[in-house]
XYZ file of C-alpha atoms in Angstrom:
601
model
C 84.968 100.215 137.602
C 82.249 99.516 140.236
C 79.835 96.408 140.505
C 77.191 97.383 142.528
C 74.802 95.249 144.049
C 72.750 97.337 146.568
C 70.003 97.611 143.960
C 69.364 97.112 140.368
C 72.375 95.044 139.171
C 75.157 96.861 137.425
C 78.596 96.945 136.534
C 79.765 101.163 135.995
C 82.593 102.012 134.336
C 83.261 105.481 134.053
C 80.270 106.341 134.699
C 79.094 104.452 131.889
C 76.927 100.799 132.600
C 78.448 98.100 131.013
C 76.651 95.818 128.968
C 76.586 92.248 130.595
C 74.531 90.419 128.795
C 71.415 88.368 129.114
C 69.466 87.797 132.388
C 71.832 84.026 133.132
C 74.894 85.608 132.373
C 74.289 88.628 134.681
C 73.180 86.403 137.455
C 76.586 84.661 137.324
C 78.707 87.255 137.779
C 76.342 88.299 140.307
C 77.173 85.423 142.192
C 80.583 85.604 141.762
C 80.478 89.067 143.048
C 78.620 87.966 145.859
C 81.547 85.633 146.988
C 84.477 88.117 145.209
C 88.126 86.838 145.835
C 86.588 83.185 146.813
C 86.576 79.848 144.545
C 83.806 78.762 143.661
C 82.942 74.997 142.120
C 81.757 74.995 138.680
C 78.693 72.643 139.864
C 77.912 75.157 142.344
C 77.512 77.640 139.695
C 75.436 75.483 137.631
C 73.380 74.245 140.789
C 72.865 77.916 140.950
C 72.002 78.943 137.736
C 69.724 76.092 137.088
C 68.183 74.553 139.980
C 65.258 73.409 138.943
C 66.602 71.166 135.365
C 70.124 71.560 133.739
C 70.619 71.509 130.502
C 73.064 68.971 129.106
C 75.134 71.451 127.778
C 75.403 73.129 131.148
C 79.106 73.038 131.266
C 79.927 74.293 128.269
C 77.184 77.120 128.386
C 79.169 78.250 131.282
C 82.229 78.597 130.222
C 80.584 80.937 127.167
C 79.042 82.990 129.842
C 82.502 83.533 131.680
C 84.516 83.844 128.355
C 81.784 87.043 127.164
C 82.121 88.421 131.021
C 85.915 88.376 130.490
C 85.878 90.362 127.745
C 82.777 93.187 128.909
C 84.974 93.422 132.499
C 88.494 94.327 130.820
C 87.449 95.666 127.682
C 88.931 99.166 128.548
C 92.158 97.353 129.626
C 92.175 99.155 133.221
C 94.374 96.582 134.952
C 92.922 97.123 138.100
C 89.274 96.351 136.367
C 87.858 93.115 138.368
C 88.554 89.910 136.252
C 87.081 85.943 136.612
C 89.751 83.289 136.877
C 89.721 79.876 136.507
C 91.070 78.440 139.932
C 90.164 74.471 140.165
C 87.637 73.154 140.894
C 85.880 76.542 139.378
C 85.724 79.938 138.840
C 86.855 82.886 141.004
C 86.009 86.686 140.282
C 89.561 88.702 141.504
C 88.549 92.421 142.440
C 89.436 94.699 144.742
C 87.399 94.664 147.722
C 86.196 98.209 147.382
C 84.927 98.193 143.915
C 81.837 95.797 144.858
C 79.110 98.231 147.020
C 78.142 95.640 149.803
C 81.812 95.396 150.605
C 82.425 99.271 150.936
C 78.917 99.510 153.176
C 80.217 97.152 155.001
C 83.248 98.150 155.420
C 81.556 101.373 156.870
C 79.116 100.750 159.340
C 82.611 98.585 160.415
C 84.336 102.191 160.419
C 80.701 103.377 162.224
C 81.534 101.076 165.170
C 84.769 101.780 165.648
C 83.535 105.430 166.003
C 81.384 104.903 168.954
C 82.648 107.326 170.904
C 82.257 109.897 168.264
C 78.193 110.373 167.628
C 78.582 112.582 164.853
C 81.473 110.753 163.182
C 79.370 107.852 163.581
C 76.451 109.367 161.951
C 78.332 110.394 158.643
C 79.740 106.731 158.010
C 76.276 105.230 158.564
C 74.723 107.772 155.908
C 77.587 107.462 153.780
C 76.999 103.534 154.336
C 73.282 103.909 153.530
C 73.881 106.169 150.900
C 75.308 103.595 148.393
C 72.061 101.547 148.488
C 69.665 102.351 145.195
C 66.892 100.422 146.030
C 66.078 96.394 147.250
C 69.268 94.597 147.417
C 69.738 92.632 144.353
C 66.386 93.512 143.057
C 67.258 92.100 139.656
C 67.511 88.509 141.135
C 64.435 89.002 143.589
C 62.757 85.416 142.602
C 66.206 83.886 142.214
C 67.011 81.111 144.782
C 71.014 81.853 144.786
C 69.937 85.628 145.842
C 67.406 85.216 148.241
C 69.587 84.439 151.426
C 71.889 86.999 150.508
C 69.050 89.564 150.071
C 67.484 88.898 153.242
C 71.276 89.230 154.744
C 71.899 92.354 153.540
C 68.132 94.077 154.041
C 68.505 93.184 157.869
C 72.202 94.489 157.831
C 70.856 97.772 156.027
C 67.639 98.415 158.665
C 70.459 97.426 161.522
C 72.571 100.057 160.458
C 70.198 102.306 159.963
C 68.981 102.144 163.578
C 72.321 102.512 164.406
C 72.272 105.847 162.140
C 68.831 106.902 164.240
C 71.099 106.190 167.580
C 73.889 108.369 166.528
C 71.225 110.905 165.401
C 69.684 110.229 169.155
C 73.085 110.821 171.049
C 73.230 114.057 168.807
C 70.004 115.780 170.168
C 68.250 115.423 166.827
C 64.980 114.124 168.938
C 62.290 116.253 167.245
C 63.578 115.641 163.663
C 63.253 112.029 163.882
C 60.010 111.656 164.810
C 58.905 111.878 161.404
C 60.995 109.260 159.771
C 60.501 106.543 162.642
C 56.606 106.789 162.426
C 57.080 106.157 158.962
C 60.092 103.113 159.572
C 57.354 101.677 162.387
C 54.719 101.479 159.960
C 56.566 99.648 157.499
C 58.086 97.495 160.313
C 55.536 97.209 163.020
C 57.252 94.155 165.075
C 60.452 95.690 164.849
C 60.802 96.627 168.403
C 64.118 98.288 168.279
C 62.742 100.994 166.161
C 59.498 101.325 168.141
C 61.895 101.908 171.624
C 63.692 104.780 169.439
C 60.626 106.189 168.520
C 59.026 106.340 172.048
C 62.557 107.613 173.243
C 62.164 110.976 170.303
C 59.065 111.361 171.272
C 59.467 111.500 175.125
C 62.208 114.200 174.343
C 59.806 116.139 172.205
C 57.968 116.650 174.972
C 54.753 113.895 174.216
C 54.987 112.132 176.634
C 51.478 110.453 176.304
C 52.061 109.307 172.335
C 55.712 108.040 173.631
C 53.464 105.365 175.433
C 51.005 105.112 173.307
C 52.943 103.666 170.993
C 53.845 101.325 173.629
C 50.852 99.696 173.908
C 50.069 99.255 170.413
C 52.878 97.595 170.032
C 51.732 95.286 172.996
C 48.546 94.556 171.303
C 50.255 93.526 167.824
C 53.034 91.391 169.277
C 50.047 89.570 171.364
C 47.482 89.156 168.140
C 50.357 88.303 165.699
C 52.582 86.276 167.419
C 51.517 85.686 170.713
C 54.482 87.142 172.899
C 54.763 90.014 175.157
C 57.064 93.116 174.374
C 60.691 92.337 175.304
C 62.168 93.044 178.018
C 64.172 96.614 177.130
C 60.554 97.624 175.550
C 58.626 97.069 178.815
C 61.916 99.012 180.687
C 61.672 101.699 178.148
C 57.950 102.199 179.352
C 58.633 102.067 183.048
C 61.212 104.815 182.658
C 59.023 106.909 180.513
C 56.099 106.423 183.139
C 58.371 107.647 186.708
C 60.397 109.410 183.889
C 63.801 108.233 184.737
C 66.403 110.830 184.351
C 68.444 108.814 182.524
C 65.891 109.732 179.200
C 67.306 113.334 179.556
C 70.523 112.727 178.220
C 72.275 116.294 178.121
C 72.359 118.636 174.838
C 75.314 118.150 172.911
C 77.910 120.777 174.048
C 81.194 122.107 172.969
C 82.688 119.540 175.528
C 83.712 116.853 173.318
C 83.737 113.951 176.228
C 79.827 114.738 176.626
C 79.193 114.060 172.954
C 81.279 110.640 173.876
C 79.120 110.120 176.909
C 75.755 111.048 175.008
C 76.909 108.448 172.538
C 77.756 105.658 174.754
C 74.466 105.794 176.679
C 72.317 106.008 173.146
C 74.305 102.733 171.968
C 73.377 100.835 175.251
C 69.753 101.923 174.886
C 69.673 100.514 171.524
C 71.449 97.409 171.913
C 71.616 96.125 175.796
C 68.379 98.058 176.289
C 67.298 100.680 179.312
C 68.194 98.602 182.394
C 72.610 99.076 181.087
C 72.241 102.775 179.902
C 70.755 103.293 183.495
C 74.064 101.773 184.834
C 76.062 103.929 181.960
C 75.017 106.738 183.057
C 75.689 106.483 186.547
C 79.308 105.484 185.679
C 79.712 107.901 182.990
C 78.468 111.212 185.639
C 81.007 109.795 187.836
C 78.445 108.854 190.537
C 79.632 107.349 193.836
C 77.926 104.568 196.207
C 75.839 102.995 193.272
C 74.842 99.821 193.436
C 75.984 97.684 191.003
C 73.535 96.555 187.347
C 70.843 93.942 188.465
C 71.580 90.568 186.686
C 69.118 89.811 183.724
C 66.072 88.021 184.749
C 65.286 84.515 182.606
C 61.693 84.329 181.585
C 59.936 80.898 179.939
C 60.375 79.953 176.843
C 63.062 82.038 175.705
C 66.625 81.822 175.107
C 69.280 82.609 177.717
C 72.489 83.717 176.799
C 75.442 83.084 179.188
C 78.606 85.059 179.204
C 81.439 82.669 180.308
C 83.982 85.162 181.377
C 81.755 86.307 184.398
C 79.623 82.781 184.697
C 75.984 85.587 184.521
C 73.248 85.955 182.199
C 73.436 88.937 180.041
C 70.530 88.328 178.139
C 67.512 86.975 177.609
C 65.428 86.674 173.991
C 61.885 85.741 173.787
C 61.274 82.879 171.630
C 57.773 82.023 172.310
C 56.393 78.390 171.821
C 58.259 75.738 174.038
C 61.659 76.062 172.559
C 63.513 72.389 172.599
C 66.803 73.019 170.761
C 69.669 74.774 169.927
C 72.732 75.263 167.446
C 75.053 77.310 165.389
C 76.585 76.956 162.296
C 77.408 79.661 159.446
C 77.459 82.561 161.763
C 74.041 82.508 162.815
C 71.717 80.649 165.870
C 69.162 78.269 165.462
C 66.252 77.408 168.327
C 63.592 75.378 167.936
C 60.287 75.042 169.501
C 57.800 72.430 169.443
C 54.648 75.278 171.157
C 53.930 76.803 167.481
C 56.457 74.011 165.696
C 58.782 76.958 164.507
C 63.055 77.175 163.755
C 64.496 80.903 164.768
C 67.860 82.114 162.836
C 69.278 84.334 165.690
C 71.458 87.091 165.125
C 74.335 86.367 167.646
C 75.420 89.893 167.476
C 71.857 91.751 167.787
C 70.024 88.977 168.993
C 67.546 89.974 166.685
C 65.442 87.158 164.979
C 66.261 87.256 161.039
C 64.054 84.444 159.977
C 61.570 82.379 160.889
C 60.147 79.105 159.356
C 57.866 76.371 160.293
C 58.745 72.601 160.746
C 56.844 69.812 161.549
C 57.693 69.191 165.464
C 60.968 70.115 165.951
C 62.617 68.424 168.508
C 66.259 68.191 167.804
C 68.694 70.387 165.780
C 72.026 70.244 163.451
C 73.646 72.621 161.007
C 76.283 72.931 158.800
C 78.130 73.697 155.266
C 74.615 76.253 155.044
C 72.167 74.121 155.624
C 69.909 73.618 158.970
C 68.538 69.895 160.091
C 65.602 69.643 161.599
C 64.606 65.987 163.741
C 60.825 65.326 164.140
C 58.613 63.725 166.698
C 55.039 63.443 167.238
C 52.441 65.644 169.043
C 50.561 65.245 171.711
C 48.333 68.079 171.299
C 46.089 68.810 168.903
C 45.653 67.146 165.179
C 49.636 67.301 163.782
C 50.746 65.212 160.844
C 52.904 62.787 162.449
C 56.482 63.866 162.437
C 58.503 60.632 164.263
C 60.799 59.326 162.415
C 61.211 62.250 159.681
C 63.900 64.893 158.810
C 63.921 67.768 157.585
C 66.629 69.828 155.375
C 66.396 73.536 155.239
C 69.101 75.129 153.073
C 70.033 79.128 153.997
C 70.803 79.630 150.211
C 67.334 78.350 148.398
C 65.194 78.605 151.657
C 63.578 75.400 150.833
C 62.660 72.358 153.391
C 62.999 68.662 152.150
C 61.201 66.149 154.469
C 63.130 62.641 154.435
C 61.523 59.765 156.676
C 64.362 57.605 158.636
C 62.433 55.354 160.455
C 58.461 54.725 161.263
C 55.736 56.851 162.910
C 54.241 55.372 166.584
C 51.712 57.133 167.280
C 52.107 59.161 170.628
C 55.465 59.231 171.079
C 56.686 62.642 170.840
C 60.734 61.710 170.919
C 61.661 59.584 168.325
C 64.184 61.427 166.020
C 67.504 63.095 166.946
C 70.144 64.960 164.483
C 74.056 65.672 164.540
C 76.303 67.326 161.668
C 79.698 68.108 161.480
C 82.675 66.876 160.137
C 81.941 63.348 160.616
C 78.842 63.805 158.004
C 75.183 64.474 158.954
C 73.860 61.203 160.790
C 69.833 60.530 162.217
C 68.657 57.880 165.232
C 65.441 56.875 165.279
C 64.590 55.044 168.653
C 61.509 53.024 167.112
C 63.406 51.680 164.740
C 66.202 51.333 166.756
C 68.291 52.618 163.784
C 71.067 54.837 162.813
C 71.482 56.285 159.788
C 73.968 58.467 157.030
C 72.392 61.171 155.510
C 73.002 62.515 152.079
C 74.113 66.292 153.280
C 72.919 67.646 149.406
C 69.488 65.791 149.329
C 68.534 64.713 152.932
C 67.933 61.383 151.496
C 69.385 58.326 153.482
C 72.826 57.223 152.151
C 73.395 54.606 154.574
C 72.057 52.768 157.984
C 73.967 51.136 160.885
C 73.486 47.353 160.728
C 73.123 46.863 164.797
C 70.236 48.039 166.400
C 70.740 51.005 168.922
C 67.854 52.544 170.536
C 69.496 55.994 170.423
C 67.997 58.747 172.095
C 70.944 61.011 171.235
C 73.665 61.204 168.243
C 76.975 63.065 168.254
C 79.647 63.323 165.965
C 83.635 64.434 166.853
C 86.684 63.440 167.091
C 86.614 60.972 163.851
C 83.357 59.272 165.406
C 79.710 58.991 165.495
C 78.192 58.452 168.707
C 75.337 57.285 170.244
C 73.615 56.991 173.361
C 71.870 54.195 174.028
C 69.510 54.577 177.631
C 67.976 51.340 177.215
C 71.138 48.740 177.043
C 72.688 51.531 179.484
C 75.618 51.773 176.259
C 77.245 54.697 174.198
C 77.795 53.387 170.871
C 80.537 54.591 168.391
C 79.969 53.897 164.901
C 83.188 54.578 162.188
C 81.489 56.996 159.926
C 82.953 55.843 156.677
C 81.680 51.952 156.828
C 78.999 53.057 159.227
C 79.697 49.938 161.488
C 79.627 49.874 165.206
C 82.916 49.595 166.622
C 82.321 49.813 170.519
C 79.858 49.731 172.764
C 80.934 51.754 175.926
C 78.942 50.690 179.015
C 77.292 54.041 180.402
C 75.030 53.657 183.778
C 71.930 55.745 184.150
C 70.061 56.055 180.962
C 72.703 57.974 178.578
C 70.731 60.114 176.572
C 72.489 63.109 175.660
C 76.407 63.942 174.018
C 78.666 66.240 173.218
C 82.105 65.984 171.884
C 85.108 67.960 173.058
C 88.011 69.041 174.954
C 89.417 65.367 174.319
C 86.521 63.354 175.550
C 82.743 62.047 174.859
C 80.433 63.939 177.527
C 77.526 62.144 178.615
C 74.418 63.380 180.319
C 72.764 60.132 182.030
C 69.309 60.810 183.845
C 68.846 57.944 186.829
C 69.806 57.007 189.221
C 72.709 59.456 189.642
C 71.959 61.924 187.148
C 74.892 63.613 185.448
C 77.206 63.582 182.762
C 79.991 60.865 182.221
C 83.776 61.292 180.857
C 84.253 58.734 178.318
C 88.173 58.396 177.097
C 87.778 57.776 173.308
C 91.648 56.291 173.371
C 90.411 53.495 175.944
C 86.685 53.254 175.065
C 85.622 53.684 178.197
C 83.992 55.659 180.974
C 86.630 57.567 183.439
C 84.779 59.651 185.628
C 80.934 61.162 186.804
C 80.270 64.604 187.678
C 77.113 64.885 189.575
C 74.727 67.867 188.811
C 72.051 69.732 190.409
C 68.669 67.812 189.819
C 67.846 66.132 186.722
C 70.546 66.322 183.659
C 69.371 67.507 180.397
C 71.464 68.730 177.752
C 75.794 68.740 177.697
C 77.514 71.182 175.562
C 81.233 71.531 175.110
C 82.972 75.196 174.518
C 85.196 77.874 176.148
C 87.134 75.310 177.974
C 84.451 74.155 179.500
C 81.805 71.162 179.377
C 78.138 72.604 180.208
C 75.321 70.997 181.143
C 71.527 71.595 182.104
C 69.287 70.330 184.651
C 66.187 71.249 185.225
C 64.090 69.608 188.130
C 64.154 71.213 191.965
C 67.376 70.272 193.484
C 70.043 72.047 195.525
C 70.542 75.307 193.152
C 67.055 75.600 192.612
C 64.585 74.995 189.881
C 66.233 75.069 186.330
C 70.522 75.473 186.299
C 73.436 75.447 184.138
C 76.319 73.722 185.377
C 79.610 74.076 184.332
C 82.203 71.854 184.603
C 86.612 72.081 184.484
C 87.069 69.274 181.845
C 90.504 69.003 183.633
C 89.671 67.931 187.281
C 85.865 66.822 186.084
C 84.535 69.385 188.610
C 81.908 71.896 188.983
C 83.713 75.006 188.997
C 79.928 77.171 188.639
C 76.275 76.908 189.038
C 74.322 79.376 187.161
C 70.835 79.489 187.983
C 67.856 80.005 185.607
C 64.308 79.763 187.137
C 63.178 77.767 184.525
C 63.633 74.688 182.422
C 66.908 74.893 180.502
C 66.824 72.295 177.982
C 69.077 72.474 174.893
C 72.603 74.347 175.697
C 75.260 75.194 172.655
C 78.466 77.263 173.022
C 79.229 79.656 169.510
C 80.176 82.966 169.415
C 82.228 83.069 172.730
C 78.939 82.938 174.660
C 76.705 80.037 176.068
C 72.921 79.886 174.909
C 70.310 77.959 176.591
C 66.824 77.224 175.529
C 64.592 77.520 178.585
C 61.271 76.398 178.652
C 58.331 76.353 181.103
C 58.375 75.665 184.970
């Protein structure tokens, strides 16, 4: 038996489809296939299957719809057919991994990367992988809210792999052949720039030179009229090399000498994913050059988003985000920035660094996530006529892909920092500074479930270690609020303006602005502030992550305009400075590197 997903919704037995009833009972096993082997709550699964009105007999309708799916799944009584349980607080469907299709593609482009060193192994996993799909993931279920995340999941993991397919076909020497099917693939996705750099690159080998670049600058022109951003940074080194062309384009034939498929291969990857500038370096190492100097660090451009690596303290990459991006965080394996230029949230790819989705907000100025769904913390504008956004949150939720605005505090005109956001364990709480109020959100409506009875003019919220807390820059305090009776418990005399925290490695971290800008140590056990590390310039942003404590400044000062400090949580000292050129603002640590949003000079 097979339930397969990757287009028009079916269960196969056999070879013969099994008949699984009307359109709400197919979309809940569906879901439960979707999340195979994991519990899910019964309200879920009624959220789910009615999220606009339920009925009253909700319940009981779905345990009919479970008790007729019992009986279609093991009505041949295979024992190894997949079967829902009843596992409390809900419903689980037990099956083997491999008989649902978007776990065995999966499970191959895995085996696809493993085989890196091996092109044309590489290449037969990735068609097998692409071979299971039938048409638009979950196409039954296209206008269906539970589907829609998953849908646009899976369509960006199949076009991923299949650029990884058109790599592998790359390191094989299939140049000519592909030209063809990437015209067609850059049609259909003009702004995909991945696919645009592979075309260029067949084309170049096929000896056209001239339409190699061409297609260069058209897609210059479209990213600039559609978006407003220049081509990124592997696109414009893709050109350069194809205008002095580099040798490191003419990647040798594939030969009966296995290790040059393996070095064809490697170089191909690094083109497609760490872009010109490393297969440049790849090669060098790979033809067993001598005396070469070593890869030029990645350059940091405005308004993008910097990515750190902390085991060599060095930029390794560098994604244009366009606008004047403000903040930054992670939650359910993906990266949020947002940026207050075009008023826009980016879900990063922390793997690609590809953008997945983008949607608009009202001024976005400060960031949470968690449990699947992304905060959003308003301010006003000062440019241009903008609905008022201080003192307003917003909800976005990755599974229905809709945004709920909630106000938690008033409006002022003209002040463009009024509302800041945390979420995490400790619930999702919102400061408004106008107000001079904290509040608990409801994390399934967005709606305010409770407020802090003391004033605090917060200018930044945290939550860790069994706490909320919040900085207060103009009583010079960090407050900490007990999040279940939302009461202030301490108030934690800061100096400098505390405006930023971050909670971690056994302490609050601070970031105070004047006069002696830095960050703070506060001891949670004593309440109290135990040390100041002094950064570079004007502190910004702290972050806590990889054993470290991270923070941004970003005024001229000894390290130069725009810098990343980090910080040994154990002695309280700066152990590295890295430089950025820019503005680093907000700073997060997920995914075992360290992202900065950088804005303008």
């Amino acid at each position: 038996m097979e339930i397969r997903l990757l287009g028009p919704f079916e269960v196969v037995d056999d070879g013969r489809s099994v008949q699984l009833g009307g359109a709400k009972q197919r979309a809940l096993l569906a879901i439960l296939a979707l999340h195979a082997n994991e519990v899910l709550p019964a309200d879920q699964l009624i959220d789910e299957l009615w999220p606009e009105q339920q009925p009253a007999s909700a319940r009981n309708t779905l345990q009919g719809y479970v008790s007729r799916l019992r009986r279609a799944l093991n009505g041949n009584g295979d024992g190894d057919a997949p079967t829902i349980l009843y596992r409390e607080p809900g419903y689980v469907l037990h099956a083997r991994p491999d008989l649902v299709d978007t776990n065995r593609f999966e499970a191959l482009v895995d085996s696809a990367h493993r085989s890196r060193s091996d092109p044309e192994r590489a290449a037969v996993a990735l068609r097998d992988a692409l071979g299971l799909w039938r048409g638009a993931a979950l196409s039954d279920f296209a206008y269906s809210s539970f589907a829609q995340p998953e849908i646009a999941r899976l369509e960006e993991l199949r076009l991923v792999a299949l650029e990884d397919r058109i790599d592998a076909d790359l390191a094989c020497g299939r140049d000519g052949d592909l030209v063809p099917e990437l015209e067609g693939l850059v049609a259909e996705h003009p702004l995909r720039e991945r696919l645009r750099g592979q075309l260029m690159l067949a084309l170049y080998r096929s000896g056209r030179q001239a339409e190699a670049l061409a297609v260069y600058r058209e897609a210059r022109v479209r990213l600039d009229e559609e978006l407003g951003l220049e081509p990124t940074r592997e696109l414009r080194e893709r050109e350069r090399a194809i205008l002095v062309q580099d040798p490191a384009l003419d990647v040798p034939a594939l030969g009966t000498n296995q290790s040059v498929g393996r070095r064809r291969w490697a170089v191909i990857a690094s083109l497609g994913a760490l872009g010109l500038a490393a297969a440049v370096v790849a090669v060098v190492i790979l033809r067993g050059e001598s005396g070469s100097p070593p890869p030029a660090p990645v350059a940091v451009e405005a308004h993008s988003l910097a990515v750190v690596d902390p085991a060599s303290n060095a930029v390794v990459d560098d994604i244009q985000i366009g606008g004047w991006p403000r903040a930054v965080t992670a939650s359910d394996g993906f990266v949020w920035v947002a940026a207050t230029g075009d008023d826009r949230v980016r879900q990063i790819d922390p793997v690609s660094r590809l953008a997945l989705h983008t949607f608009r907000a009202t001024t976005p100025l400060d960031l949470g996530a968690g449990n699947g769904v992304v905060w959003i913390a308003n301010g006003n504008s000062f440019d241009g006529p903008k609905p008022p956004g201080g003192g307003t949150v917003e909800r976005f939720d990755l599974r229905t892909r809709k945004l709920v605005r909630t106000r938690v505090g008033p409006a002022v005109p003209g002040n463009a920092e009024q509302t800041v956001i945390a979420a995490g364990a400790e619930g999702v709480w919102a400061g408004n500074s106008d107000e001079a109020r904290v509040y608990r959100l409801d994390p399934r409506s967005g709606r305010v479930a409770a407020r802090v009875g003391e004033l605090v003019q917060v200018a930044g919220v945290a939550v860790g270690g069994g706490s909320v807390w919040a900085a207060d820059p103009v009583n010079d305090v960090v407050v900490r609020i007990d999040p279940k009776t939302a009461r202030v418990v301490a108030r934690i005399p800061v100096a400098d303006g505390p405006r930023r925290l971050a909670v971690g490695e056994g302490a609050v971290w601070v970031v105070g602005e004047f006069p002696n800008s830095g960050v703070w140590r506060i001891d949670p056990k004593a309440n109290r502030a135990v040390a100041h590390v002094s950064v570079p310039a004007r502190a910004n942003w702290v972050a806590v992550g990889e054993g470290s404590v991270w923070v941004t400044s970003n005024t001229p000062g000894h390290a130069g305009p725009g810098s990343l400090s980090r910080i040994d949580p154990e002695t309280s000292r700066i152990v590295a400075t890295i430089a950025l050129g820019f503005s680093p603002e907000g700073v997060i640590v997920a995914n075992g590197l360290v992202w900065v949003v950088v804005g303008p000079m």
